[in-house]
Short mmCIF file of C-alpha atoms in Angstrom, two decimals:
data_model
loop_
_atom_site.label_atom_id
_atom_site.label_comp_id
_atom_site.label_asym_id
_atom_site.label_seq_id
_atom_site.Cartn_x
_atom_site.Cartn_y
_atom_site.Cartn_z
CA MET A 1 -35.60 27.57 -2.05
CA ALA A 2 -32.61 28.58 0.01
CA THR A 3 -29.60 26.33 0.08
CA ALA A 4 -27.99 25.03 3.32
CA SER A 5 -24.95 27.26 2.49
CA ALA A 6 -26.95 30.55 2.01
CA THR A 7 -27.80 32.75 4.92
CA GLU A 8 -31.49 33.85 4.98
CA SER A 9 -31.92 37.34 6.33
CA PHE A 10 -34.95 38.70 8.21
CA ASP A 11 -36.02 41.95 9.81
CA LEU A 12 -37.38 39.83 12.80
CA ILE A 13 -36.89 36.18 13.93
CA ILE A 14 -39.31 34.88 16.49
CA ILE A 15 -38.27 31.61 18.23
CA GLY A 16 -41.51 30.02 19.56
CA ALA A 17 -45.02 29.98 18.38
CA GLY A 18 -46.77 30.46 21.72
CA SER A 19 -47.13 33.91 23.08
CA GLY A 20 -44.32 34.89 20.66
CA ASN A 21 -46.68 34.11 17.83
CA THR A 22 -48.90 37.14 18.84
CA ILE A 23 -46.12 39.57 18.05
CA ALA A 24 -46.44 39.28 14.27
CA SER A 25 -49.55 41.52 13.97
CA PRO A 26 -50.61 43.81 11.11
CA GLU A 27 -48.29 46.51 12.67
CA PHE A 28 -45.43 44.39 11.42
CA ALA A 29 -46.76 43.90 7.83
CA ASN A 30 -43.74 45.59 6.32
CA TRP A 31 -41.22 43.53 8.23
CA ARG A 32 -39.77 40.41 6.80
CA ILE A 33 -40.30 37.87 9.69
CA ALA A 34 -39.53 34.26 10.36
CA ILE A 35 -41.40 32.30 13.04
CA VAL A 36 -39.49 29.38 14.19
CA ASP A 37 -41.13 26.50 16.09
CA ASP A 38 -40.42 22.93 16.66
CA GLY A 39 -43.35 22.04 18.87
CA ARG A 40 -45.26 18.85 18.34
CA TRP A 41 -48.21 21.12 17.95
CA PHE A 42 -48.38 24.68 16.68
CA GLY A 43 -49.42 27.40 19.09
CA GLY A 44 -47.51 26.64 22.27
CA THR A 45 -48.12 24.64 25.43
CA CYS A 46 -51.17 26.59 26.73
CA LEU A 47 -53.30 25.90 23.64
CA ASN A 48 -52.25 22.33 23.14
CA ALA A 49 -51.49 20.66 26.32
CA GLY A 50 -51.67 23.27 29.19
CA CYS A 51 -53.99 25.96 30.41
CA ILE A 52 -56.84 25.52 27.90
CA PRO A 53 -57.44 21.82 27.50
CA THR A 54 -56.80 21.15 31.13
CA LYS A 55 -59.61 23.56 32.04
CA MET A 56 -61.91 21.83 29.46
CA PHE A 57 -61.30 18.57 31.34
CA VAL A 58 -61.62 20.41 34.81
CA HIS A 59 -65.19 21.53 34.15
CA PRO A 60 -66.82 18.22 33.53
CA ALA A 61 -64.64 16.77 36.35
CA ASP A 62 -66.13 19.49 38.71
CA VAL A 63 -69.74 18.79 37.51
CA ALA A 64 -69.37 15.09 38.25
CA ARG A 65 -67.73 15.86 41.58
CA ASP A 66 -70.59 18.16 42.67
CA VAL A 67 -73.23 15.48 41.74
CA ARG A 68 -71.47 12.73 43.63
CA THR A 69 -70.79 14.80 46.70
CA GLY A 70 -74.18 16.72 47.00
CA GLU A 71 -75.74 14.84 49.71
CA HIS A 72 -75.26 17.67 52.35
CA LEU A 73 -77.22 19.83 50.02
CA GLY A 74 -80.10 17.32 49.62
CA VAL A 75 -78.79 16.21 46.20
CA SER A 76 -78.24 12.49 45.56
CA GLY A 77 -76.98 11.11 42.40
CA THR A 78 -74.24 9.40 40.35
CA ALA A 79 -72.18 10.64 37.47
CA THR A 80 -70.06 8.82 34.94
CA LEU A 81 -67.39 10.49 32.99
CA ASP A 82 -66.67 9.33 29.43
CA TRP A 83 -62.97 10.06 29.07
CA PRO A 84 -62.72 9.45 25.13
CA SER A 85 -65.84 11.63 24.65
CA VAL A 86 -64.51 14.46 26.79
CA ARG A 87 -61.12 14.11 25.05
CA ASP A 88 -62.54 14.14 21.59
CA ARG A 89 -64.72 17.20 22.40
CA VAL A 90 -61.64 19.06 23.76
CA PHE A 91 -59.14 18.34 21.02
CA GLY A 92 -61.71 18.45 18.25
CA ARG A 93 -61.84 22.11 19.01
CA ILE A 94 -58.24 22.73 19.94
CA ASP A 95 -56.53 20.85 17.27
CA ALA A 96 -58.58 22.68 14.57
CA ILE A 97 -57.36 26.03 16.00
CA SER A 98 -53.69 24.79 16.03
CA HIS A 99 -53.90 23.48 12.53
CA SER A 100 -55.56 26.61 11.12
CA GLY A 101 -53.10 28.87 12.96
CA GLU A 102 -50.21 26.96 11.47
CA GLU A 103 -51.63 27.05 8.07
CA TYR A 104 -52.13 30.74 8.19
CA ARG A 105 -48.66 31.57 9.31
CA ASP A 106 -47.32 29.12 6.60
CA HIS A 107 -49.29 30.33 3.74
CA GLY A 108 -51.58 33.37 4.74
CA GLU A 109 -48.98 36.22 4.88
CA PRO A 110 -46.41 37.03 2.33
CA ASN A 111 -44.06 38.70 4.71
CA ILE A 112 -43.88 35.74 7.10
CA SER A 113 -41.87 32.52 6.77
CA LEU A 114 -42.77 29.52 9.06
CA VAL A 115 -39.69 27.37 9.98
CA ARG A 116 -40.85 24.12 11.59
CA GLU A 117 -37.50 23.09 12.92
CA THR A 118 -35.29 23.24 16.05
CA VAL A 119 -32.70 26.18 15.94
CA VAL A 120 -29.63 27.10 17.95
CA PHE A 121 -27.75 30.24 18.27
CA THR A 122 -24.37 30.22 16.43
CA GLY A 123 -23.80 34.00 17.14
CA GLU A 124 -25.57 36.94 18.57
CA ARG A 125 -28.02 37.29 15.65
CA GLU A 126 -27.37 34.02 13.81
CA LEU A 127 -29.23 30.79 13.97
CA ARG A 128 -28.79 27.31 12.52
CA THR A 129 -31.69 24.94 11.92
CA THR A 130 -31.49 21.11 12.38
CA SER A 131 -31.53 20.79 8.56
CA GLY A 132 -28.62 23.21 8.20
CA ARG A 133 -30.36 26.36 7.19
CA ARG A 134 -28.60 29.52 8.36
CA LEU A 135 -30.97 32.45 9.58
CA HIS A 136 -29.88 35.97 10.39
CA GLY A 137 -32.23 38.39 12.25
CA ASP A 138 -31.65 42.01 12.66
CA ARG A 139 -33.87 41.49 15.61
CA ILE A 140 -34.51 38.27 17.46
CA VAL A 141 -37.32 37.33 20.03
CA VAL A 142 -36.61 34.26 22.10
CA ALA A 143 -39.98 32.83 23.07
CA ALA A 144 -38.88 29.18 23.24
CA GLY A 145 -40.86 28.32 26.28
CA SER A 146 -40.24 25.45 28.74
CA ARG A 147 -40.58 21.75 28.90
CA PRO A 148 -41.64 19.17 31.61
CA ARG A 149 -38.82 18.26 33.87
CA GLU A 150 -37.61 14.59 33.82
CA LEU A 151 -36.66 12.86 36.99
CA ALA A 152 -33.67 10.61 37.04
CA SER A 153 -35.36 8.08 39.35
CA ILE A 154 -38.19 7.67 36.82
CA PRO A 155 -37.39 8.68 33.24
CA PHE A 156 -40.14 9.24 30.76
CA GLY A 157 -41.42 6.31 28.64
CA ASP A 158 -44.63 4.58 27.57
CA ARG A 159 -45.88 4.26 31.07
CA VAL A 160 -44.19 7.34 32.50
CA ILE A 161 -45.65 10.49 30.93
CA SER A 162 -45.48 14.29 31.32
CA SER A 163 -48.22 16.81 31.13
CA ASP A 164 -47.70 17.02 27.37
CA ASP A 165 -49.38 13.56 26.96
CA ALA A 166 -51.66 13.60 30.05
CA LEU A 167 -54.81 14.62 28.40
CA ARG A 168 -54.48 12.65 24.98
CA LEU A 169 -54.51 9.24 26.43
CA ASP A 170 -56.66 6.62 24.58
CA ALA A 171 -58.21 5.59 27.89
CA LEU A 172 -57.68 6.53 31.51
CA PRO A 173 -56.13 3.64 33.45
CA ASP A 174 -57.61 2.35 36.67
CA ARG A 175 -54.43 3.36 38.72
CA VAL A 176 -52.49 6.53 38.39
CA VAL A 177 -49.51 7.97 40.35
CA VAL A 178 -49.01 11.68 40.03
CA ILE A 179 -45.66 13.11 41.13
CA GLY A 180 -45.44 16.77 42.13
CA GLY A 181 -47.17 19.17 44.40
CA GLY A 182 -47.44 22.16 42.27
CA ALA A 183 -50.40 23.51 40.20
CA VAL A 184 -50.02 21.09 37.31
CA ALA A 185 -49.88 18.01 39.65
CA CYS A 186 -52.78 19.11 41.87
CA GLU A 187 -54.96 19.73 38.90
CA PHE A 188 -54.39 16.49 37.14
CA ALA A 189 -54.80 14.65 40.47
CA ALA A 190 -58.22 16.13 40.82
CA VAL A 191 -59.25 15.50 37.22
CA TYR A 192 -57.95 11.87 37.05
CA SER A 193 -59.70 11.16 40.44
CA SER A 194 -62.98 12.68 39.35
CA PHE A 195 -62.77 10.69 36.05
CA GLY A 196 -62.72 7.50 38.17
CA ALA A 197 -59.03 6.49 38.41
CA GLU A 198 -57.49 5.40 41.77
CA VAL A 199 -54.98 8.37 42.28
CA THR A 200 -51.89 8.51 44.49
CA GLN A 201 -50.18 11.85 44.47
CA LEU A 202 -46.56 11.91 45.78
CA VAL A 203 -45.21 15.22 47.05
CA ARG A 204 -41.79 15.85 48.14
CA SER A 205 -42.71 18.32 50.71
CA ALA A 206 -46.21 19.83 50.90
CA PRO A 207 -48.65 20.62 47.98
CA LEU A 208 -49.05 24.23 46.87
CA ARG A 209 -46.35 25.38 49.39
CA SER A 210 -45.42 28.49 47.45
CA GLY A 211 -48.49 30.27 48.79
CA ASP A 212 -50.02 30.67 52.27
CA ALA A 213 -49.36 27.90 54.80
CA ASP A 214 -53.06 27.67 55.88
CA VAL A 215 -54.14 27.25 52.34
CA SER A 216 -51.67 24.44 51.76
CA GLU A 217 -52.65 22.71 54.92
CA THR A 218 -56.39 22.95 54.07
CA PHE A 219 -55.79 21.76 50.63
CA THR A 220 -53.77 18.75 51.98
CA LYS A 221 -56.69 17.74 54.13
CA LEU A 222 -59.38 18.03 51.56
CA ALA A 223 -57.42 16.60 48.67
CA GLY A 224 -56.46 13.68 51.02
CA GLU A 225 -60.21 12.92 51.43
CA GLN A 226 -60.55 12.57 47.61
CA TRP A 227 -57.45 10.73 46.63
CA ASP A 228 -54.26 9.14 48.28
CA LEU A 229 -52.05 12.26 48.86
CA ARG A 230 -48.69 11.36 50.42
CA CYS A 231 -46.39 14.25 51.60
CA GLY A 232 -42.67 14.04 52.36
CA VAL A 233 -42.00 11.11 49.95
CA GLU A 234 -40.25 10.88 46.78
CA VAL A 235 -39.59 8.07 44.15
CA ALA A 236 -36.32 6.34 45.02
CA SER A 237 -36.22 3.92 42.01
CA SER A 238 -38.66 2.52 39.40
CA ARG A 239 -38.86 -0.31 36.87
CA THR A 240 -41.47 -1.18 34.38
CA THR A 241 -43.52 -4.25 34.64
CA GLU A 242 -45.87 -6.14 32.50
CA ALA A 243 -48.77 -4.36 34.18
CA GLY A 244 -47.24 -1.01 34.34
CA VAL A 245 -44.78 0.61 36.74
CA HIS A 246 -43.31 -0.52 40.04
CA LEU A 247 -42.23 2.21 42.28
CA GLU A 248 -39.95 2.12 45.39
CA LEU A 249 -40.35 5.10 47.55
CA SER A 250 -38.05 7.11 49.89
CA ASP A 251 -40.19 6.02 52.91
CA GLY A 252 -39.50 2.44 52.15
CA THR A 253 -42.91 1.65 50.75
CA GLU A 254 -43.76 0.38 47.23
CA LEU A 255 -46.34 1.05 44.75
CA ASP A 256 -47.65 -0.64 41.57
CA THR A 257 -49.47 1.36 39.06
CA SER A 258 -50.70 1.42 35.52
CA LEU A 259 -49.46 4.95 34.66
CA VAL A 260 -47.19 7.59 36.29
CA LEU A 261 -47.69 11.23 35.54
CA VAL A 262 -44.49 13.26 36.35
CA ALA A 263 -45.37 16.87 37.05
CA ALA A 264 -42.44 17.99 39.01
CA GLY A 265 -41.78 21.46 37.40
CA ARG A 266 -40.61 22.77 34.01
CA VAL A 267 -37.21 23.42 32.50
CA PRO A 268 -36.69 26.71 30.46
CA ASN A 269 -35.58 25.80 26.94
CA THR A 270 -32.49 28.09 26.95
CA ASP A 271 -30.28 24.93 26.48
CA ARG A 272 -32.32 23.69 23.52
CA VAL A 273 -31.67 27.05 21.63
CA ALA A 274 -27.97 27.19 22.81
CA ALA A 275 -28.55 30.73 24.31
CA ALA A 276 -25.28 30.50 26.14
CA ALA A 277 -23.42 29.93 22.84
CA ALA A 278 -24.44 33.43 21.86
CA GLY A 279 -22.96 34.67 25.10
CA PHE A 280 -26.26 35.67 26.70
CA ASP A 281 -26.57 35.53 30.51
CA VAL A 282 -28.41 32.41 31.78
CA ALA A 283 -29.27 32.12 35.45
CA SER A 284 -28.54 29.01 37.41
CA ASP A 285 -32.16 27.97 37.16
CA GLY A 286 -31.79 28.07 33.33
CA LEU A 287 -33.80 31.27 32.79
CA LEU A 288 -32.51 33.60 30.13
CA GLU A 289 -31.70 36.98 31.83
CA VAL A 290 -33.66 40.11 30.65
CA ASP A 291 -33.90 43.61 31.62
CA GLU A 292 -36.99 45.66 32.41
CA PHE A 293 -37.61 46.24 28.71
CA GLN A 294 -37.46 42.51 28.03
CA ARG A 295 -34.10 42.79 26.25
CA VAL A 296 -31.72 39.82 26.62
CA VAL A 297 -28.64 40.56 28.79
CA ARG A 298 -25.03 39.69 28.03
CA ASP A 299 -22.38 40.32 30.68
CA GLY A 300 -24.97 42.33 32.62
CA ALA A 301 -25.70 44.72 29.89
CA ALA A 302 -28.79 44.62 27.56
CA VAL A 303 -28.31 43.62 23.90
CA GLU A 304 -30.20 45.99 21.63
CA GLY A 305 -32.70 44.19 19.33
CA ILE A 306 -32.61 40.82 21.07
CA TYR A 307 -35.62 40.17 23.41
CA ALA A 308 -37.09 37.25 25.30
CA LEU A 309 -40.41 36.49 26.85
CA GLY A 310 -42.50 33.91 28.56
CA ASP A 311 -41.16 30.74 30.29
CA VAL A 312 -37.77 30.98 28.81
CA SER A 313 -37.11 34.15 30.65
CA SER A 314 -39.82 34.37 33.39
CA PRO A 315 -39.93 32.68 36.71
CA HIS A 316 -43.65 32.77 36.92
CA GLN A 317 -44.27 30.30 34.07
CA LEU A 318 -47.81 31.62 33.43
CA LYS A 319 -49.63 32.33 30.13
CA HIS A 320 -50.91 35.76 31.31
CA VAL A 321 -47.43 36.73 32.15
CA ALA A 322 -46.07 35.54 28.73
CA ASN A 323 -48.79 37.41 27.03
CA GLN A 324 -47.96 40.67 28.82
CA ASP A 325 -44.27 40.13 28.04
CA ALA A 326 -45.12 39.70 24.35
CA ARG A 327 -47.07 42.99 24.44
CA ILE A 328 -44.08 44.86 25.87
CA VAL A 329 -41.79 43.16 23.39
CA ALA A 330 -43.99 44.05 20.41
CA THR A 331 -44.23 47.68 21.57
CA ASN A 332 -40.49 47.98 22.07
CA LEU A 333 -39.64 46.36 18.69
CA LEU A 334 -41.59 49.13 17.02
CA ARG A 335 -40.35 51.87 19.32
CA GLU A 336 -36.74 50.78 18.75
CA ARG A 337 -36.99 50.88 15.08
CA ALA A 338 -38.62 54.28 15.22
CA GLY A 339 -35.96 55.52 17.65
CA GLU A 340 -38.39 56.09 20.39
CA PRO A 341 -37.91 55.39 24.12
CA LEU A 342 -38.62 51.75 25.22
CA VAL A 343 -41.43 50.81 27.64
CA ALA A 344 -40.59 49.00 30.82
CA ASN A 345 -42.42 45.86 31.91
CA THR A 346 -43.76 47.02 35.28
CA LEU A 347 -47.10 45.27 35.50
CA GLY A 348 -47.83 43.52 38.82
CA PRO A 349 -48.73 41.79 40.98
CA VAL A 350 -48.95 38.41 39.35
CA PRO A 351 -51.93 36.28 40.18
CA TYR A 352 -51.87 32.57 40.34
CA ALA A 353 -54.79 30.19 40.01
CA VAL A 354 -55.01 26.43 40.58
CA PHE A 355 -58.01 24.76 39.12
CA THR A 356 -57.97 21.67 41.36
CA ALA A 357 -60.41 20.49 44.07
CA PRO A 358 -60.85 22.87 45.88
CA GLU A 359 -59.70 25.79 43.69
CA VAL A 360 -56.79 27.93 44.98
CA ALA A 361 -55.78 31.44 43.92
CA HIS A 362 -53.36 33.98 45.32
CA PHE A 363 -50.90 36.78 44.71
CA GLY A 364 -48.23 38.74 46.41
CA GLN A 365 -46.89 38.12 49.95
CA THR A 366 -47.88 36.03 52.81
CA LEU A 367 -47.83 37.44 56.28
CA ASP A 368 -44.53 35.42 56.94
CA THR A 369 -42.81 36.85 53.73
CA ALA A 370 -43.98 40.32 54.42
CA ARG A 371 -42.65 40.38 58.01
CA GLU A 372 -39.37 38.76 56.69
CA ALA A 373 -39.15 41.76 54.34
CA GLY A 374 -39.29 44.05 57.26
CA LEU A 375 -42.94 45.19 56.70
CA ASP A 376 -45.30 46.00 59.51
CA ALA A 377 -48.10 43.84 58.15
CA PHE A 378 -51.19 42.00 59.53
CA GLU A 379 -53.62 39.42 57.96
CA VAL A 380 -57.34 39.00 58.18
CA ARG A 381 -59.34 35.94 57.37
CA HIS A 382 -62.95 35.58 56.25
CA ASP A 383 -64.52 32.15 55.75
CA TYR A 384 -67.02 31.42 53.13
CA GLY A 385 -69.33 29.96 55.69
CA TRP A 386 -69.69 33.39 57.27
CA THR A 387 -71.60 34.76 54.27
CA ALA A 388 -74.94 34.00 52.79
CA TRP A 389 -73.40 32.37 49.70
CA GLY A 390 -71.35 30.22 51.89
CA TRP A 391 -74.64 29.12 53.56
CA ALA A 392 -75.97 28.29 50.11
CA LEU A 393 -72.87 26.11 49.52
CA ASP A 394 -72.87 24.64 53.00
CA ASP A 395 -69.32 25.31 53.00
CA THR A 396 -67.32 24.89 56.22
CA THR A 397 -63.72 24.75 54.86
CA SER A 398 -63.11 27.61 52.40
CA PHE A 399 -61.69 31.03 53.28
CA ALA A 400 -59.98 34.28 51.91
CA LYS A 401 -57.00 35.89 53.61
CA LEU A 402 -55.65 39.33 53.07
CA VAL A 403 -52.19 40.60 53.87
CA VAL A 404 -52.13 44.35 54.54
CA GLU A 405 -49.45 46.93 55.35
CA ARG A 406 -50.53 48.64 58.55
CA GLU A 407 -49.33 52.15 57.92
CA SER A 408 -50.43 52.62 54.30
CA GLY A 409 -53.29 49.99 54.15
CA LYS A 410 -51.78 48.73 51.09
CA LEU A 411 -52.80 45.25 49.94
CA LEU A 412 -49.67 43.12 49.99
CA GLY A 413 -51.22 39.79 49.15
CA ALA A 414 -54.35 37.74 49.05
CA HIS A 415 -54.76 33.95 49.31
CA ILE A 416 -58.08 32.18 48.70
CA ILE A 417 -59.21 28.53 48.81
CA GLY A 418 -62.58 27.57 47.78
CA PRO A 419 -65.11 27.70 44.88
CA ASP A 420 -64.46 30.52 42.32
CA ALA A 421 -61.19 31.37 44.02
CA PRO A 422 -59.66 32.74 40.80
CA ILE A 423 -62.73 35.02 40.22
CA LEU A 424 -62.76 36.25 43.77
CA LEU A 425 -59.07 37.15 43.53
CA GLN A 426 -59.44 39.52 40.70
CA PRO A 427 -60.97 42.63 42.44
CA LEU A 428 -58.01 42.42 44.94
CA VAL A 429 -55.51 42.18 42.15
CA GLN A 430 -57.06 45.25 40.74
CA ALA A 431 -56.82 47.11 44.07
CA ALA A 432 -53.11 46.07 44.52
CA SER A 433 -52.25 46.83 40.78
CA PHE A 434 -53.51 50.46 41.30
CA VAL A 435 -51.88 50.68 44.74
CA GLN A 436 -55.24 51.35 46.41
CA SER A 437 -55.54 51.36 50.27
CA VAL A 438 -58.06 48.80 51.58
CA ARG A 439 -59.72 51.82 53.21
CA GLY A 440 -62.93 52.55 51.68
CA LEU A 441 -62.90 49.73 49.17
CA ALA A 442 -65.64 47.84 50.84
CA ARG A 443 -68.12 50.70 51.45
CA GLY A 444 -67.07 52.64 48.38
CA GLN A 445 -69.09 50.48 46.17
CA TYR A 446 -72.05 48.04 46.05
CA TRP A 447 -71.50 44.32 46.41
CA PRO A 448 -74.36 42.11 44.90
CA HIS A 449 -76.16 40.28 47.67
CA PRO A 450 -75.97 37.31 48.32
CA ALA A 451 -73.17 36.80 45.66
CA ALA A 452 -69.77 35.24 46.51
CA THR A 453 -68.15 38.53 46.29
CA GLU A 454 -69.57 39.39 49.69
CA ILE A 455 -66.71 37.14 50.91
CA ILE A 456 -64.13 39.70 49.66
CA GLU A 457 -66.35 42.57 50.94
CA ASN A 458 -66.31 41.26 54.42
CA ALA A 459 -62.57 40.52 54.39
CA LEU A 460 -61.91 44.14 53.40
CA LEU A 461 -64.10 45.43 56.29
CA LYS A 462 -62.19 43.27 58.67
CA ALA A 463 -58.97 44.68 57.33
CA GLU A 464 -60.38 48.29 57.87
CA GLU A 465 -61.37 47.44 61.42
CA GLU A 466 -57.83 46.35 62.06
CA LEU A 467 -56.37 49.53 60.64
CA SER A 468 -58.67 51.47 62.85
CA ALA A 469 -57.91 49.55 66.03
#
């Protein structure tokens, strides 16, 4: 057992057990590694409170919504969702994975030490734990993630929660206020509403505004038909009451609710690990600066042997981005030790998917941002309702839009709202990733008829027509 005064030395220290945990693979069996993590659950946000459990709630919510709203298809019925049963099914599986992963890292590998404490940098390669342990790493990976943003007007408490606690409730209250207009807020508003809560969503500007304006406008209309969606309003002040929380809003109105979910963005954990104390460059938004090889930057220059990945250094705050970062970091750790050239992280574009009601997916530029960048671009739109699958859905609101560079035919962006939007986005991501022109993409392959993918086929045909005009 090391004493508080002794320094424990490692070949590699990984701070964070989310995507960072994937680095310690068999290729590193001869490295002495410390995995440091202070999370409530082992395995990171995605596994325990984010991507995976939310989608396991989204699916039953979607099934129930389809039953309740199927009259236009000739389907009539009711559906009751049992919150405790769904919750226990979800976390009965997830918690077992988290526990077994922690147990394996703690006892299953002789070269790995698990440190379940908070750490802060005391030097470039020196860390101190909360209990006073001192750790030295020849190489360090900062994969400390991010945390939900707290609002001064409504601090977290028993009745004001973040997404960390949003799925582990003992019971879903009758009334819930969701604050925020991003992916997390829109997903939880849809889930809570489908599970039977009276939901009010407060959005400072417009929901999903980082993507296409028509998508945001369409989502605002359709979401507003399902729950109380209020745009252009913030919480001015709040106070707890015997029944819950009383809110005073910026538009002069007031709300009483049983529970408030604050989903107003996330904060990189650079401050919690005291990255600035080591002299590392931290951007104004709190992100740890890295170069194209995922090396941490100090005074504008890369620091050899110090890497960062995921939410602590990436503006995307997406699990698939963090996983790619981790693959690059793992490769470069091995290459650096072998004296080989490093590999740059050049993968793109980055797809976004929002599993709300309706689903939304997008990547790349909108027509407005493309033109602002000086590109000669155009957009085409194809509605679901113009395809046979759209007839089957009786869909009158969903659509896909493509943004294309006129001279090259390069796909600059895609924006989809409707059922299976994330799936439909993928062939477009593939085309853009391999810098393919839209010319020939539609007629150069078969498209199953009458599958949903014909929506993309027809959008591509429209883009080709525009290029030929």
